[in-house]
XYZ file of C-alpha atoms in Angstrom:
670
model
C 0.000 0.000 0.000
C 2.993 2.319 0.415
C 3.437 2.738 -3.339
C -0.262 3.457 -3.659
C 0.033 6.252 -1.103
C 3.008 7.656 -2.993
C 0.879 7.910 -6.121
C -1.955 9.557 -4.246
C 0.532 12.142 -2.970
C 1.790 12.736 -6.504
C -1.766 13.195 -7.722
C -2.596 15.611 -4.909
C 0.296 17.803 -5.983
C -1.027 17.807 -9.545
C -4.552 18.528 -8.403
C -3.206 21.623 -6.666
C -3.322 20.350 -3.085
C -0.159 20.895 -1.081
C -0.349 18.266 1.650
C 2.486 16.518 3.480
C 3.584 13.047 2.309
C 1.172 10.212 3.039
C 3.399 8.650 5.713
C 2.731 11.713 7.938
C -1.039 11.391 7.595
C -3.374 9.315 9.727
C -5.528 6.631 8.134
C -8.594 8.858 8.634
C -6.847 11.810 6.949
C -5.915 9.621 3.998
C -9.511 8.460 3.604
C -10.721 12.082 3.530
C -8.153 12.955 0.848
C -8.988 9.860 -1.179
C -12.661 10.801 -1.168
C -11.982 14.479 -1.943
C -9.844 13.724 -4.995
C -11.949 10.851 -6.336
C -9.064 8.456 -5.756
C -11.083 6.281 -3.413
C -13.136 4.668 -6.181
C -10.077 4.255 -8.390
C -8.056 2.430 -5.720
C -10.876 0.312 -4.245
C -10.964 -3.284 -5.502
C -14.555 -4.155 -6.429
C -16.331 -7.217 -5.108
C -17.321 -9.512 -7.960
C -20.359 -11.772 -7.814
C -20.410 -15.119 -9.563
C -24.155 -15.745 -9.791
C -26.042 -16.414 -13.013
C -26.976 -12.769 -13.585
C -23.379 -11.539 -13.391
C -22.516 -14.270 -15.894
C -25.295 -13.160 -18.210
C -24.933 -9.360 -18.209
C -21.897 -7.087 -18.096
C -21.678 -4.315 -15.499
C -22.168 -0.705 -16.549
C -18.789 0.313 -15.148
C -16.908 -2.534 -16.851
C -15.795 -3.786 -13.434
C -15.543 -7.536 -12.895
C -15.466 -8.330 -16.608
C -12.186 -10.021 -15.689
C -12.660 -11.710 -12.337
C -8.916 -11.942 -11.580
C -8.299 -8.319 -12.597
C -11.678 -6.649 -11.947
C -10.462 -3.155 -12.884
C -9.177 -4.117 -16.340
C -11.237 -2.195 -18.876
C -13.330 -0.494 -16.179
C -14.328 3.161 -16.213
C -12.233 5.654 -14.240
C -9.000 3.691 -14.441
C -5.663 4.613 -15.962
C -4.933 3.998 -19.621
C -2.509 1.150 -20.192
C 1.001 1.776 -21.551
C 2.748 -0.182 -24.291
C 5.907 1.901 -23.931
C 7.149 3.835 -20.924
C 6.197 7.514 -21.175
C 8.774 10.137 -21.992
C 8.068 13.196 -19.889
C 10.322 16.212 -19.614
C 11.061 15.630 -15.940
C 10.321 13.222 -13.099
C 7.169 15.135 -12.151
C 5.573 14.411 -15.522
C 5.998 17.735 -17.318
C 4.807 17.316 -20.919
C 7.201 16.998 -23.824
C 7.837 20.544 -24.992
C 6.903 22.124 -21.645
C 10.206 24.021 -21.757
C 10.554 25.318 -25.345
C 14.354 25.280 -24.950
C 14.541 21.645 -23.812
C 16.288 19.461 -26.411
C 15.503 15.948 -27.578
C 18.210 14.232 -29.603
C 19.939 17.653 -29.742
C 16.883 19.427 -31.217
C 14.018 21.352 -29.654
C 10.446 20.314 -30.454
C 8.575 22.582 -32.877
C 5.450 24.416 -31.655
C 2.445 22.212 -32.409
C 0.642 25.036 -34.193
C 3.632 25.362 -36.554
C 3.435 21.630 -37.358
C -0.288 22.051 -38.025
C 0.332 24.964 -40.384
C 3.277 23.430 -42.224
C 2.182 19.789 -42.530
C -1.543 19.435 -41.925
C -3.440 22.544 -43.022
C -5.519 21.851 -46.141
C -7.821 24.336 -47.823
C -11.454 23.215 -47.828
C -11.657 23.234 -51.615
C -8.308 21.484 -52.100
C -9.273 17.938 -51.168
C -9.624 14.611 -52.956
C -12.645 12.395 -52.355
C -12.538 8.728 -51.463
C -14.252 6.879 -54.307
C -14.638 3.724 -52.214
C -15.828 4.714 -48.752
C -18.796 6.697 -47.468
C -18.656 9.416 -44.860
C -20.721 7.163 -42.598
C -17.568 5.053 -42.159
C -15.772 8.144 -40.836
C -18.699 8.834 -38.518
C -18.706 5.246 -37.281
C -15.058 5.582 -36.277
C -15.844 8.532 -34.024
C -18.954 6.771 -32.724
C -16.875 3.771 -31.640
C -14.174 6.044 -30.242
C -16.845 7.469 -27.938
C -17.562 3.909 -26.799
C -13.907 3.310 -25.904
C -12.224 6.357 -24.450
C -12.911 9.669 -22.716
C -10.006 11.524 -21.111
C -11.134 13.965 -18.415
C -9.260 17.248 -18.242
C -7.936 18.667 -15.019
C -10.854 19.497 -12.717
C -9.265 22.894 -12.129
C -9.405 25.575 -14.823
C -6.989 27.849 -12.973
C -3.226 27.685 -12.604
C -2.316 25.942 -9.356
C 0.582 28.274 -8.557
C -0.872 31.675 -9.491
C -4.630 31.052 -9.665
C -4.863 32.681 -13.090
C -7.630 31.498 -15.453
C -6.104 29.068 -17.978
C -8.184 30.578 -20.795
C -6.606 33.991 -20.200
C -2.924 33.198 -19.893
C -0.119 32.170 -22.216
C 2.060 31.069 -19.269
C 2.671 27.394 -18.678
C 1.530 26.676 -15.167
C -0.205 23.349 -14.506
C -2.908 22.611 -15.514
C -2.473 25.381 -18.125
C -0.435 24.160 -21.122
C -1.357 26.803 -23.738
C -0.570 26.325 -27.415
C 1.757 29.102 -28.536
C 1.039 30.955 -31.797
C 4.274 31.228 -33.849
C 5.297 34.605 -35.286
C 4.766 33.275 -38.816
C 1.145 32.347 -38.041
C -1.713 34.314 -39.692
C -3.288 34.516 -36.231
C -0.367 36.554 -34.862
C -1.746 39.890 -33.702
C -5.154 38.345 -33.024
C -4.088 35.898 -30.326
C -0.823 34.846 -28.706
C -1.910 31.351 -27.712
C -4.806 28.892 -27.642
C -5.996 27.597 -24.262
C -5.205 23.980 -23.451
C -5.791 22.105 -20.205
C -3.706 19.133 -19.149
C -5.491 15.802 -18.740
C -6.383 14.879 -15.183
C -3.876 12.506 -13.570
C -4.721 9.029 -12.377
C -4.215 8.218 -8.713
C -2.472 4.969 -9.620
C 0.952 4.950 -11.280
C 1.330 3.080 -14.549
C 3.118 -0.170 -15.277
C 3.844 -2.166 -18.379
C 2.580 -5.747 -18.433
C 4.823 -8.009 -16.383
C 6.772 -5.163 -14.756
C 6.557 -3.569 -11.289
C 4.505 -0.388 -10.853
C 6.107 2.867 -11.976
C 5.274 6.180 -10.442
C 5.036 8.226 -13.593
C 2.024 10.396 -14.350
C -0.869 8.545 -15.953
C -4.140 9.712 -17.445
C -7.641 8.371 -16.862
C -10.192 6.734 -19.090
C -13.530 7.927 -17.699
C -15.613 5.304 -19.561
C -15.418 1.566 -20.124
C -12.817 0.305 -22.580
C -15.097 -2.402 -23.951
C -17.192 -2.147 -27.088
C -20.395 -2.354 -25.051
C -22.422 0.605 -26.407
C -21.620 2.612 -23.281
C -22.262 5.810 -25.274
C -25.911 4.669 -25.401
C -26.258 3.343 -21.844
C -23.581 5.144 -19.814
C -20.576 3.887 -17.859
C -22.102 4.113 -14.386
C -25.183 2.676 -12.748
C -26.473 6.133 -11.839
C -26.278 7.434 -15.420
C -27.796 4.211 -16.779
C -30.713 4.642 -14.383
C -31.171 8.300 -15.348
C -31.364 7.359 -19.038
C -34.147 4.809 -18.504
C -37.869 5.453 -18.595
C -38.674 4.602 -14.988
C -42.383 4.291 -15.753
C -41.926 1.826 -18.626
C -42.890 -1.801 -18.099
C -40.879 -2.681 -21.204
C -37.411 -1.496 -20.163
C -37.411 1.451 -22.540
C -34.925 4.298 -22.618
C -36.373 7.715 -21.762
C -37.596 9.919 -24.608
C -37.875 13.637 -25.210
C -41.309 14.827 -24.077
C -41.028 18.269 -25.714
C -40.079 17.509 -29.297
C -40.272 14.677 -31.792
C -38.977 13.856 -35.263
C -42.257 13.579 -37.200
C -43.550 11.339 -34.445
C -40.245 9.480 -33.950
C -38.312 9.866 -30.728
C -35.498 12.193 -29.752
C -33.264 11.870 -26.710
C -34.353 13.896 -23.671
C -33.033 17.427 -23.246
C -30.504 18.237 -20.563
C -31.511 20.831 -17.957
C -30.056 24.298 -18.386
C -27.626 25.682 -15.824
C -29.112 28.843 -14.393
C -27.576 31.999 -15.802
C -25.846 30.169 -18.670
C -26.459 30.439 -22.391
C -27.824 27.417 -24.196
C -24.553 25.632 -25.141
C -26.206 23.769 -28.026
C -28.306 26.625 -29.349
C -27.520 29.373 -31.860
C -25.510 32.337 -30.691
C -27.195 35.717 -30.392
C -26.381 37.978 -33.291
C -25.359 35.054 -35.485
C -27.073 34.100 -38.720
C -28.818 31.363 -36.832
C -30.788 33.679 -34.570
C -33.108 31.363 -32.714
C -33.997 31.449 -29.026
C -35.616 28.704 -26.985
C -38.686 29.751 -25.064
C -38.203 27.153 -22.356
C -35.750 28.630 -19.846
C -35.311 25.459 -17.840
C -33.907 23.292 -20.646
C -31.220 23.473 -23.273
C -31.084 22.278 -26.843
C -28.525 19.707 -25.685
C -29.557 16.069 -25.646
C -28.846 13.696 -22.771
C -27.127 10.418 -23.659
C -24.752 7.831 -22.274
C -21.753 9.897 -23.380
C -21.127 13.564 -22.630
C -20.000 14.227 -26.230
C -23.371 13.352 -27.777
C -23.977 16.933 -28.942
C -20.563 17.443 -30.538
C -21.935 17.568 -34.068
C -24.948 16.579 -36.137
C -23.681 13.169 -37.241
C -23.059 12.132 -33.638
C -26.562 13.218 -32.632
C -28.019 11.203 -35.529
C -26.302 7.982 -34.405
C -27.235 8.522 -30.753
C -30.858 9.037 -31.768
C -30.777 6.012 -34.065
C -29.634 3.603 -31.335
C -31.968 5.078 -28.723
C -34.813 4.181 -31.089
C -33.312 0.772 -31.879
C -33.147 -0.109 -28.179
C -36.800 0.784 -27.706
C -37.761 -1.109 -30.865
C -35.934 -4.196 -29.599
C -37.569 -4.197 -26.162
C -40.997 -4.040 -27.794
C -40.183 -6.965 -30.096
C -38.693 -8.977 -27.248
C -41.783 -8.291 -25.143
C -44.003 -9.733 -27.874
C -41.845 -12.885 -27.905
C -41.559 -13.121 -24.116
C -44.508 -11.389 -22.421
C -43.382 -12.950 -19.117
C -40.096 -10.998 -19.112
C -39.942 -8.083 -16.699
C -38.655 -4.611 -17.633
C -35.103 -5.269 -16.415
C -34.779 -8.460 -18.433
C -36.098 -6.706 -21.533
C -33.730 -3.786 -20.964
C -30.675 -5.985 -20.354
C -31.364 -8.322 -23.281
C -31.807 -5.378 -25.658
C -28.634 -3.775 -24.269
C -26.777 -7.041 -24.802
C -27.961 -7.244 -28.424
C -27.029 -3.590 -29.081
C -23.551 -4.268 -27.684
C -23.127 -7.289 -29.954
C -24.303 -5.258 -32.966
C -21.554 -2.724 -32.281
C -18.920 -5.453 -32.038
C -20.023 -7.083 -35.287
C -20.286 -3.863 -37.290
C -16.892 -2.709 -36.022
C -14.856 -5.902 -36.435
C -16.506 -7.316 -39.551
C -17.480 -4.179 -41.486
C -15.435 -1.211 -40.247
C -11.938 -2.554 -39.447
C -11.397 -4.449 -42.734
C -12.035 -1.158 -44.586
C -9.573 0.700 -42.378
C -6.804 -1.899 -42.192
C -7.377 -3.584 -45.557
C -8.357 -7.238 -45.937
C -4.765 -8.522 -46.033
C -3.629 -6.638 -42.936
C -6.826 -7.639 -41.139
C -6.226 -11.336 -41.743
C -2.570 -11.014 -40.710
C -2.974 -8.760 -37.671
C -6.432 -9.853 -36.497
C -6.457 -13.670 -36.377
C -9.706 -15.554 -35.861
C -11.248 -15.399 -32.391
C -10.129 -18.416 -30.365
C -11.912 -17.721 -27.129
C -11.767 -15.429 -24.126
C -8.291 -14.982 -22.643
C -8.369 -13.762 -19.011
C -4.666 -12.876 -19.298
C -5.359 -10.262 -22.010
C -5.780 -6.733 -20.676
C -8.531 -5.017 -22.717
C -7.821 -1.559 -21.279
C -7.434 1.207 -23.832
C -3.805 2.163 -24.279
C -2.632 5.726 -23.973
C -1.190 5.815 -27.489
C -4.434 4.476 -28.967
C -6.566 7.146 -27.295
C -4.233 10.132 -27.623
C -2.878 9.361 -31.101
C -3.679 6.224 -33.110
C -7.488 6.339 -33.141
C -7.403 10.023 -34.047
C -6.291 9.046 -37.551
C -9.763 9.637 -39.000
C -9.564 13.382 -38.354
C -7.769 13.639 -41.689
C -10.672 11.909 -43.495
C -13.367 14.386 -42.413
C -15.171 16.372 -45.093
C -15.360 20.185 -44.660
C -19.090 20.211 -45.457
C -21.958 18.453 -43.711
C -24.289 17.260 -46.461
C -27.990 17.183 -45.658
C -30.319 15.687 -48.236
C -34.063 15.638 -48.699
C -36.370 12.795 -49.657
C -34.917 10.663 -52.448
C -31.402 11.914 -51.589
C -32.101 15.177 -53.388
C -30.709 18.615 -52.649
C -33.313 20.568 -50.764
C -33.505 24.234 -49.740
C -35.089 23.052 -46.490
C -31.965 21.028 -45.665
C -28.984 22.965 -47.053
C -25.475 21.668 -46.591
C -23.493 23.328 -43.815
C -19.854 24.244 -43.289
C -18.603 21.765 -40.708
C -18.047 24.383 -37.997
C -21.743 25.340 -38.152
C -22.703 21.773 -37.212
C -20.668 21.656 -33.997
C -22.752 21.801 -30.808
C -25.724 22.816 -32.941
C -28.238 20.294 -31.622
C -31.049 22.792 -32.150
C -30.654 22.276 -35.896
C -31.821 18.673 -35.601
C -35.155 19.692 -34.064
C -35.640 22.857 -36.117
C -34.291 21.669 -39.463
C -35.764 18.328 -40.399
C -34.645 15.752 -37.833
C -31.971 13.103 -38.340
C -33.064 11.787 -41.757
C -31.392 14.531 -43.852
C -28.155 14.036 -41.887
C -28.156 10.253 -42.351
C -28.910 10.568 -46.069
C -25.928 12.909 -46.373
C -23.648 10.464 -44.546
C -24.806 7.566 -46.725
C -24.335 9.320 -50.058
C -21.283 11.513 -49.347
C -17.784 10.069 -49.825
C -15.111 10.300 -47.162
C -12.204 12.680 -47.707
C -9.070 10.944 -49.007
C -5.908 11.455 -46.958
C -2.891 12.301 -49.114
C 0.444 14.078 -48.502
C -0.432 17.747 -48.807
C -4.125 17.004 -48.167
C -4.276 16.262 -44.476
C -6.735 18.183 -42.287
C -9.296 20.628 -43.666
C -9.252 24.234 -42.498
C -12.703 23.729 -40.957
C -10.873 21.779 -38.248
C -7.563 23.656 -38.100
C -8.843 27.237 -38.455
C -12.553 27.259 -37.525
C -13.037 24.665 -34.797
C -15.862 25.861 -32.499
C -15.815 29.274 -34.200
C -19.618 29.297 -34.344
C -19.758 28.912 -30.552
C -18.119 32.307 -30.052
C -14.593 33.244 -29.078
C -11.452 32.509 -31.042
C -11.430 29.219 -32.972
C -9.251 26.279 -31.977
C -7.096 23.953 -34.093
C -7.810 20.219 -33.855
C -4.424 19.214 -35.301
C -2.578 21.324 -32.726
C -4.810 19.949 -29.950
C -4.009 16.359 -30.987
C -0.266 17.036 -30.988
C -0.372 18.885 -27.670
C -2.405 16.051 -26.088
C 0.193 13.491 -27.140
C 2.928 15.609 -25.542
C 0.807 16.132 -22.421
C 0.534 12.327 -22.100
C 4.264 11.805 -22.555
C 3.904 9.707 -25.708
C 7.330 8.729 -27.081
C 8.214 9.827 -30.612
C 7.292 8.212 -33.933
C 10.449 6.086 -34.247
C 9.907 4.399 -30.873
C 6.495 3.167 -31.962
C 7.837 1.911 -35.292
C 10.391 -0.110 -33.294
C 7.670 -1.510 -31.003
C 5.798 -2.772 -34.058
C 8.894 -4.388 -35.586
C 8.959 -1.868 -38.432
C 12.061 -0.178 -39.837
C 13.158 2.863 -37.832
C 14.045 5.991 -39.855
C 17.322 7.561 -38.782
C 17.781 9.974 -41.688
C 15.615 12.138 -43.910
C 16.265 9.680 -46.719
C 15.002 6.785 -44.575
C 11.900 8.792 -43.729
C 11.285 9.679 -47.384
C 11.350 5.971 -48.264
C 8.818 5.156 -45.537
C 6.492 8.046 -46.347
C 6.890 7.787 -50.104
C 7.255 11.570 -50.178
C 10.654 13.324 -50.161
C 8.877 16.674 -49.814
C 7.014 15.647 -46.666
C 10.175 14.070 -45.218
C 12.040 17.340 -45.772
C 9.256 19.270 -44.007
C 9.609 16.988 -41.015
C 13.405 17.459 -41.030
C 13.094 21.242 -41.007
C 10.546 21.112 -38.169
C 11.884 18.340 -35.932
C 15.559 18.044 -36.900
C 15.457 14.246 -36.644
C 12.822 11.548 -37.338
C 13.133 10.404 -33.709
C 11.425 13.580 -32.495
C 8.355 13.446 -34.759
C 5.129 13.322 -32.759
C 3.617 9.868 -33.177
C 0.200 11.057 -34.384
C 1.447 13.191 -37.270
C 4.100 10.629 -38.241
C 1.605 7.768 -38.257
C -1.048 9.535 -40.350
C 1.632 10.553 -42.873
C 2.411 6.962 -43.878
C 0.861 5.793 -47.170
C -1.995 3.322 -46.663
C -1.636 -0.426 -46.922
C -3.278 -2.170 -49.881
C -7.064 -1.937 -49.632
C -6.899 0.016 -46.375
C -6.808 3.613 -45.229
C -3.915 3.526 -42.739
C -0.198 2.816 -43.008
C 1.837 0.066 -41.304
C 2.279 1.809 -37.935
C -1.394 2.649 -37.487
C -2.395 -0.813 -38.688
C -0.153 -2.317 -35.997
C -1.406 -0.082 -33.173
C -5.088 -0.326 -34.123
C -5.003 -4.096 -34.584
C -3.179 -4.605 -31.282
C -5.839 -2.617 -29.424
C -8.835 -4.197 -31.132
C -7.406 -7.703 -30.612
C -7.116 -6.962 -26.886
C -10.656 -5.553 -26.789
C -11.974 -8.748 -28.368
C -9.871 -11.408 -26.644
C -9.974 -9.766 -23.203
C -13.762 -9.300 -23.115
C -15.605 -11.994 -21.156
C -18.833 -10.888 -22.868
C -17.522 -10.941 -26.441
C -20.470 -11.898 -28.645
C -18.781 -14.995 -30.155
C -17.768 -16.481 -26.806
C -19.543 -19.741 -26.086
C -22.328 -19.141 -23.567
C -22.765 -15.410 -24.155
C -25.363 -16.097 -26.858
C -26.799 -19.391 -28.073
C -25.702 -20.763 -31.431
C -29.039 -19.735 -32.969
C -28.691 -16.220 -31.569
C -25.146 -15.894 -32.941
C -26.347 -16.997 -36.369
C -29.100 -14.362 -36.273
C -26.732 -11.636 -35.105
C -24.275 -12.352 -37.883
C -26.750 -10.868 -40.362
C -27.040 -7.473 -38.622
C -26.870 -4.462 -40.883
C -26.545 -0.772 -40.147
C -28.725 -0.141 -43.199
C -31.460 -2.263 -41.604
C -31.231 -0.281 -38.363
C -31.634 2.940 -40.361
C -34.669 1.478 -42.157
C -36.282 0.369 -38.898
C -35.825 3.642 -37.040
C -36.221 6.472 -39.560
C -38.488 7.408 -42.455
C -35.705 6.703 -44.945
C -37.085 4.203 -47.470
C -33.991 3.446 -49.560
C -30.529 2.557 -48.278
C -27.306 1.058 -49.670
C -26.692 -2.646 -49.171
C -23.322 -1.672 -47.668
C -23.558 1.682 -45.866
C -19.775 1.989 -45.432
C -19.161 1.746 -49.169
C -19.518 4.932 -51.212
C -22.751 4.804 -53.185
C -22.331 6.841 -56.361
C -25.965 7.583 -57.139
C -29.309 7.531 -55.306
C -30.443 5.129 -58.029
C -28.086 2.537 -56.530
C -29.964 2.544 -53.224
C -32.165 -0.431 -52.358
C -35.692 -0.406 -50.980
C -35.819 -1.281 -47.289
C -37.803 -4.458 -48.101
C -35.018 -5.752 -50.367
C -33.593 -9.190 -49.534
C -30.116 -7.660 -49.170
C -31.371 -5.593 -46.207
C -32.353 -8.485 -43.906
C -34.225 -8.125 -40.634
C -32.679 -9.285 -37.366
C -34.567 -12.502 -36.610
C -35.307 -12.401 -32.885
C -37.069 -15.765 -32.716
C -33.905 -17.282 -31.211
C -34.560 -15.137 -28.100
C -37.973 -16.699 -27.420
C -38.023 -18.502 -24.070
C -40.782 -20.555 -22.443
C -42.448 -19.036 -19.405
C -41.014 -21.293 -16.711
C -40.948 -18.777 -13.876
C -37.126 -18.845 -13.811
C -35.090 -16.154 -12.065
C -34.199 -14.633 -15.436
C -37.821 -13.643 -15.994
C -38.329 -12.301 -12.473
C -35.574 -9.730 -12.111
C -36.552 -6.922 -9.778
C -38.469 -4.151 -11.513
C -37.277 -0.584 -11.941
C -33.994 0.894 -13.113
C -30.728 -0.583 -11.836
C -29.562 0.794 -8.501
C -26.083 2.085 -7.721
C -24.240 -0.836 -6.194
C -20.759 -1.993 -7.076
C -21.791 -5.623 -6.556
C -24.991 -5.714 -8.619
C -23.956 -3.020 -11.064
C -25.112 -4.881 -14.163
C -28.589 -5.775 -12.937
């Protein structure tokens, strides 16, 4: 326990508390500090039940998925590490904290300069992906929101001086502002962009098979598993709040103030008194619209706090809210003896399996390419309790951010028949961010989904990286000075102490570039290699995210060798280390697995919207609306739920207690 106390002390320093070392504190004092900082729940080992219900349903928190390591993959635990972090000092200062600090005899370039020199792409200077739809891009972010959420420091003021981090360009934890170089067009308008360090974990990190290390670690606030936590939440209390407590069918709660032509929306969040509507139009903007209800916002409530980030995310959240409620109604018809909790849990279990199938069988082969998928993602051979499914730091802070360079600058919205419509005009991307009001006021989710189905993804090429909508206009419509997503990604990797590009190539058994010539061979672009040399001095210093996305894609895929390695390693661990993986014997019956194998995102769209024609493969780019299929086409099969029919035998499964699940770390999944 001594090393645990040491880490708590380290975290208290970072949280801004200046207390004496743990050895000088009484046990009661330590308990108070653990509770005050939130460390108590992180350090407490959960009690795991072994009854039939805990075998049948996963917990909301992810705890006890692995009975020997009950915190593996659980919410509010530290990200795992595949390489030791490289901080600037023993206290965990980020890489680049001191602009004069050298790495391999060179200083690190300002992240905004890297964004400007390597990543910035004009909106009208992009190539389109002729093979993949923009829904594939959206699905990547959707799954990312199922896997990882890094909380920022709970303090927004500098610990030492108390200055507001949004109003200072000084580096004083948790403030780690992004400096604006003198060559930047923004010079004279702003000197820096605000950036908050990620909150530290109370538990020091360790590589598999090694003793604990006391370096700074960051937290994953949600479950690592692909379990549809963005629909249901990663805590019992949130899961309960999202349910319709009056429903005898285990439904999720619906919006009682607005509907989508009779179809459901998510409930609104309450408005904080004295605050503007964060998801509504800004006063004085073109979109001058004010809500009459003062007690609510235009923001929707969901299982993930990022649900309102942009229109595509809202559309998918709404789609799976409706699909859950559709499933519980169908399951009730098959099993009228099932209580609301059984209906809820069985629908949740099916939704989780749908996400696993669509991700592993439909999404990943497009990203990695069929050859790399077969080589790096061997067939499932069963649950391995020795595999840690926790999300790795490099995956969250770098690798799975690859799709940012495939985002289109325009959000297409299409009318009935996939036609352009003045009622649903396309929007610049920055006008769709935190603009939930547009869904209710401008045609619901159907125009957004039609746009995602028919629009191609952006193609990532050297010289065509990230559109200016994301580097120059991020959150511009929300007021204040816009941010830069590329710079934020690079700064986050440095904040988390991610080693440089070459270290990750070595981890994956790939050739390590030592010279500009080596780098040019790997990237297939002498010009890009020379840009990196002028910025970083040596390939060893290149930030892993920008180096990885710069590699040319593998055959049939959309990522290069390094990203393929890192993504496959993470998704293998998520599959093999999940006791509730859908293919594991006993999780579903053989008949249920056979039925699930036919699931289709196009079918889910048909069943939960008024869209009548869809592509047979929604992740493939459909060239023309004429290529869409009617929803009753044989290639858009229904999910056959007959395999879930059970006789009414009065078993414990059919008599679960009624009402939403209660907060209890033992019966969290019930």
